[in-house]
PDB file of C-alpha atoms in Angstrom:
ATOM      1  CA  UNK A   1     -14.714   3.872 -33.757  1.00 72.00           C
ATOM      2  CA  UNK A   2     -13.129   1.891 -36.652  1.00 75.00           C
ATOM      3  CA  UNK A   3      -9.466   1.970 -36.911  1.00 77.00           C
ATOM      4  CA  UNK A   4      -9.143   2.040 -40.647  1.00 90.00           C
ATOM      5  CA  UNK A   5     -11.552   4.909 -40.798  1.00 96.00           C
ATOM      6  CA  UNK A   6     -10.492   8.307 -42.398  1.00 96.00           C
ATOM      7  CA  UNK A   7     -13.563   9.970 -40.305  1.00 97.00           C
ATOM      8  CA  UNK A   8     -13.165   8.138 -37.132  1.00 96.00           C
ATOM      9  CA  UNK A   9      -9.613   9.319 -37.196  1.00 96.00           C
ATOM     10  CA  UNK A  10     -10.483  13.195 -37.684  1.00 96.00           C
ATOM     11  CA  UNK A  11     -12.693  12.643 -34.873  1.00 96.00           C
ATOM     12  CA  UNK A  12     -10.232  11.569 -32.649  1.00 95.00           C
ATOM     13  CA  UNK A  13      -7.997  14.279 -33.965  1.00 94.00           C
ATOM     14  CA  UNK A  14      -4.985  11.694 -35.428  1.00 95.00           C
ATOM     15  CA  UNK A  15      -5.857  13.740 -38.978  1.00 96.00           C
ATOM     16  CA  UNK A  16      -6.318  17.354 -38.781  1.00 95.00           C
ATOM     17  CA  UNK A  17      -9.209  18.852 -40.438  1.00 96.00           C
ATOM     18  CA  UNK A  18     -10.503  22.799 -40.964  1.00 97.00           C
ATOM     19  CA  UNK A  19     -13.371  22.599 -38.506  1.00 98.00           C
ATOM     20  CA  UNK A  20     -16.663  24.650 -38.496  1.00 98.00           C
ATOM     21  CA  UNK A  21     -18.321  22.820 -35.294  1.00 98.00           C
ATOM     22  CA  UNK A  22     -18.220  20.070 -33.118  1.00 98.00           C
ATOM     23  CA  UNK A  23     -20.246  19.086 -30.083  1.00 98.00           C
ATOM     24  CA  UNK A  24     -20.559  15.020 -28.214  1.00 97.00           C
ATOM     25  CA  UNK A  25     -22.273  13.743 -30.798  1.00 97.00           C
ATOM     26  CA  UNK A  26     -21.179  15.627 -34.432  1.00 98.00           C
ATOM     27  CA  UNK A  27     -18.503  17.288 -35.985  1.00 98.00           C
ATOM     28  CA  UNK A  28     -18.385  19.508 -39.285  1.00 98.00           C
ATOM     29  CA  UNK A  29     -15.683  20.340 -41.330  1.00 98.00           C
ATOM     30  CA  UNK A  30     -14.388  21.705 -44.528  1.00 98.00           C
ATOM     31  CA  UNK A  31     -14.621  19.159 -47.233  1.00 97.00           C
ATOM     32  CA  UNK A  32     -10.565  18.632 -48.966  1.00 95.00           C
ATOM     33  CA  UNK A  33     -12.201  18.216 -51.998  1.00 93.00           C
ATOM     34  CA  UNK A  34     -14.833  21.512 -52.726  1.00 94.00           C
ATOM     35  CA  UNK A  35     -17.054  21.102 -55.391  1.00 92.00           C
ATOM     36  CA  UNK A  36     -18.361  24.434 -54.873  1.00 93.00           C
ATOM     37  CA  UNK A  37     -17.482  28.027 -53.262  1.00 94.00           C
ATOM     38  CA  UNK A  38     -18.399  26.574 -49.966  1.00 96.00           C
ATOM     39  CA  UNK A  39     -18.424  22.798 -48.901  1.00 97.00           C
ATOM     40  CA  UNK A  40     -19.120  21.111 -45.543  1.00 98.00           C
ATOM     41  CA  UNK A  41     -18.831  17.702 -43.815  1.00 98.00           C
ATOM     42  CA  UNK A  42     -21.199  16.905 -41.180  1.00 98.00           C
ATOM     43  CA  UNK A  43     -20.037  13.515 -39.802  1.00 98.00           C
ATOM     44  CA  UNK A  44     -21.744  11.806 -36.523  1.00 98.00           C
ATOM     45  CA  UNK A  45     -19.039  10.447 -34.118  1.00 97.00           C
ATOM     46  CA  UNK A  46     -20.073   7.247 -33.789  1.00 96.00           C
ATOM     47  CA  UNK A  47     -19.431   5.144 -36.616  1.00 96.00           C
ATOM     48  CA  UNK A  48     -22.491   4.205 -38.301  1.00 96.00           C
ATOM     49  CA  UNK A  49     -20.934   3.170 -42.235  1.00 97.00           C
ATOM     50  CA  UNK A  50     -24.026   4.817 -44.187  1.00 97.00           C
ATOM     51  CA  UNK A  51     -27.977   5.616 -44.297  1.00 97.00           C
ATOM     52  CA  UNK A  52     -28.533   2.251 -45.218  1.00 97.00           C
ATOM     53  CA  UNK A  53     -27.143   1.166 -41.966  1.00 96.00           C
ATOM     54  CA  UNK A  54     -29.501   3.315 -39.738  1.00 97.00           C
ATOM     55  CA  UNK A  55     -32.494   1.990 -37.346  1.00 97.00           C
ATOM     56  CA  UNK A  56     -34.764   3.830 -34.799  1.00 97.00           C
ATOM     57  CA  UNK A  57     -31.564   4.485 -32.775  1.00 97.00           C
ATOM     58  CA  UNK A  58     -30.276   6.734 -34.745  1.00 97.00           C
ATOM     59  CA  UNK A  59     -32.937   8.672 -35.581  1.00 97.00           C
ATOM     60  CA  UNK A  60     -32.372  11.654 -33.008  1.00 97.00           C
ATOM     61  CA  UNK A  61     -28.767  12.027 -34.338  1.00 97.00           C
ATOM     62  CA  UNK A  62     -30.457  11.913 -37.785  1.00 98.00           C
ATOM     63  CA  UNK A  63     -32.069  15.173 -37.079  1.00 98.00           C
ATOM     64  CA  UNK A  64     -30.031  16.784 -35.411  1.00 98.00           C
ATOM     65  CA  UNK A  65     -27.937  16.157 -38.744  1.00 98.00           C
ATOM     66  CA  UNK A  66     -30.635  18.049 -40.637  1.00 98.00           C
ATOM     67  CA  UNK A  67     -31.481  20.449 -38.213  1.00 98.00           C
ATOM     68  CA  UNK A  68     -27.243  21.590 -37.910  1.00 98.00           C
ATOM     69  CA  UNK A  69     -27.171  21.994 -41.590  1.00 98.00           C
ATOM     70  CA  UNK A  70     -28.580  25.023 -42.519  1.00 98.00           C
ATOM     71  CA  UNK A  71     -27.621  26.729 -38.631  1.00 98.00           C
ATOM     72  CA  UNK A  72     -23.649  25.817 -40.014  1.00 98.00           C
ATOM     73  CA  UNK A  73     -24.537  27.066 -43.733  1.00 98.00           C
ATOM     74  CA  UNK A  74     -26.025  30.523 -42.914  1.00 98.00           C
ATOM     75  CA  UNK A  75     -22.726  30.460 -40.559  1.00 98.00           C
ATOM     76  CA  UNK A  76     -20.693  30.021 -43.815  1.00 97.00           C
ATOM     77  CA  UNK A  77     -22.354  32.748 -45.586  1.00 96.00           C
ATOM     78  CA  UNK A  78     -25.156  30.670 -47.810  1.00 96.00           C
ATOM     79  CA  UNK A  79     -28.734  31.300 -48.176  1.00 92.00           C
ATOM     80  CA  UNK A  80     -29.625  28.469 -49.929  1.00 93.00           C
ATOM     81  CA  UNK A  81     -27.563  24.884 -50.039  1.00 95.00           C
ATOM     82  CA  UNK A  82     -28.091  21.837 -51.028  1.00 95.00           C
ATOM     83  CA  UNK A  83     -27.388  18.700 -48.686  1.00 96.00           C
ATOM     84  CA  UNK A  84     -26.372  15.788 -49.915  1.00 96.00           C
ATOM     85  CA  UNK A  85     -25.799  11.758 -48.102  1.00 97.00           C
ATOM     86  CA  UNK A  86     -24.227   9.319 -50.410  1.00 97.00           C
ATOM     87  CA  UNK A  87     -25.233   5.639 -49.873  1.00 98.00           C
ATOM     88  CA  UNK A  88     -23.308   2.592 -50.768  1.00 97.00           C
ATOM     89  CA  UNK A  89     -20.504   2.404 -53.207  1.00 97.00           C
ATOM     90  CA  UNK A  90     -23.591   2.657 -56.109  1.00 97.00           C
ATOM     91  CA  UNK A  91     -24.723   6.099 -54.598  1.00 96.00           C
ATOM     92  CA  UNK A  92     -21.299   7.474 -54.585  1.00 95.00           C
ATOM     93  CA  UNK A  93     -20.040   6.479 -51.265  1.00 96.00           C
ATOM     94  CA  UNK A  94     -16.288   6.551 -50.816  1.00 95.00           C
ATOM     95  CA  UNK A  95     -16.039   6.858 -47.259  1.00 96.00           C
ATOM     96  CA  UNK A  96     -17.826   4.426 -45.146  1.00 97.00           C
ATOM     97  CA  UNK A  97     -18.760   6.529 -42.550  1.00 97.00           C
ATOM     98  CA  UNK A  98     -22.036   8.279 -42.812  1.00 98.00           C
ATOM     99  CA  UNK A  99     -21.633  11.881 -43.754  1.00 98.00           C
ATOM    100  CA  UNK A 100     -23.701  14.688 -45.077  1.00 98.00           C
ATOM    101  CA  UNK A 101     -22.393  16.968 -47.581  1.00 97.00           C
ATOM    102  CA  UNK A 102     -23.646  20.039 -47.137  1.00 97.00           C
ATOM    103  CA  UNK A 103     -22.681  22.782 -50.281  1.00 96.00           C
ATOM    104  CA  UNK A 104     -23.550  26.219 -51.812  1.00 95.00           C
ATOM    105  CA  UNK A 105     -22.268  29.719 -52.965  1.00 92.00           C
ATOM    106  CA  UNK A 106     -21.522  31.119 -56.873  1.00 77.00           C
ATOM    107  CA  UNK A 107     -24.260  31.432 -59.254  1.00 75.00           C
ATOM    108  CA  UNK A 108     -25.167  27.394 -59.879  1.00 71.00           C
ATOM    109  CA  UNK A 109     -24.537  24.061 -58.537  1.00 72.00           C
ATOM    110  CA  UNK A 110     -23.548  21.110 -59.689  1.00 69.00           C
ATOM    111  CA  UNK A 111     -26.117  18.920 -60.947  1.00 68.00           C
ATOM    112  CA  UNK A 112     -24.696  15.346 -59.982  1.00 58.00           C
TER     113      UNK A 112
END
């Protein structure tokens, strides 16, 4: 865990957050911020800061990443989604905590 993490500190429960799932290893919540009719969080609980980060080790939490994400969309109601993993502040990263956006629901999505 990293103190001055906004993720770390929903995992530990110190910030509340609309919750969809959590097990020992991953938790998924409501993003604050929707960009769409439906918008998810799917954040590991160990603190890895971003893809880039990553090795071999992580490569079973990897999947099971992938493999929760459309399990927790068809839960929310979507058919198809689109997942999304921002990487470094030049891919869009804001939090430094890996996370996968997972999003869907109206007629179109947003293209960026």
């Amino acid at each position: 865990m990293s103190a001055d993490c906004i993720f770390c500190k929903i995992v530990q429960g110190d910030i509340p957050s609309k919750n969809i799932y959590e097990d020992d290893d991953v938790i998924a919540f409501h993003d604050i911020h929707p960009i769409t009719k439906v918008h998810f969080l799917i954040v590991p609980k160990q603190h890895v800061e971003s893809l880039a980060s990553c090795s071999s080790q992580h490569q079973t939490l990897l999947g099971k990443m992938l493999l929760l994400a459309p399990e927790l969309a068809k839960q929310q109601g979507l058919v198809g989604f689109r997942t999304m993993i921002n990487t470094g502040r030049e891919g869009g990263q804001e939090v430094f905590h890996i996370h996968m956006h997972v999003f869907g629901g109206g007629d179109t999505l947003p293209r960026t």
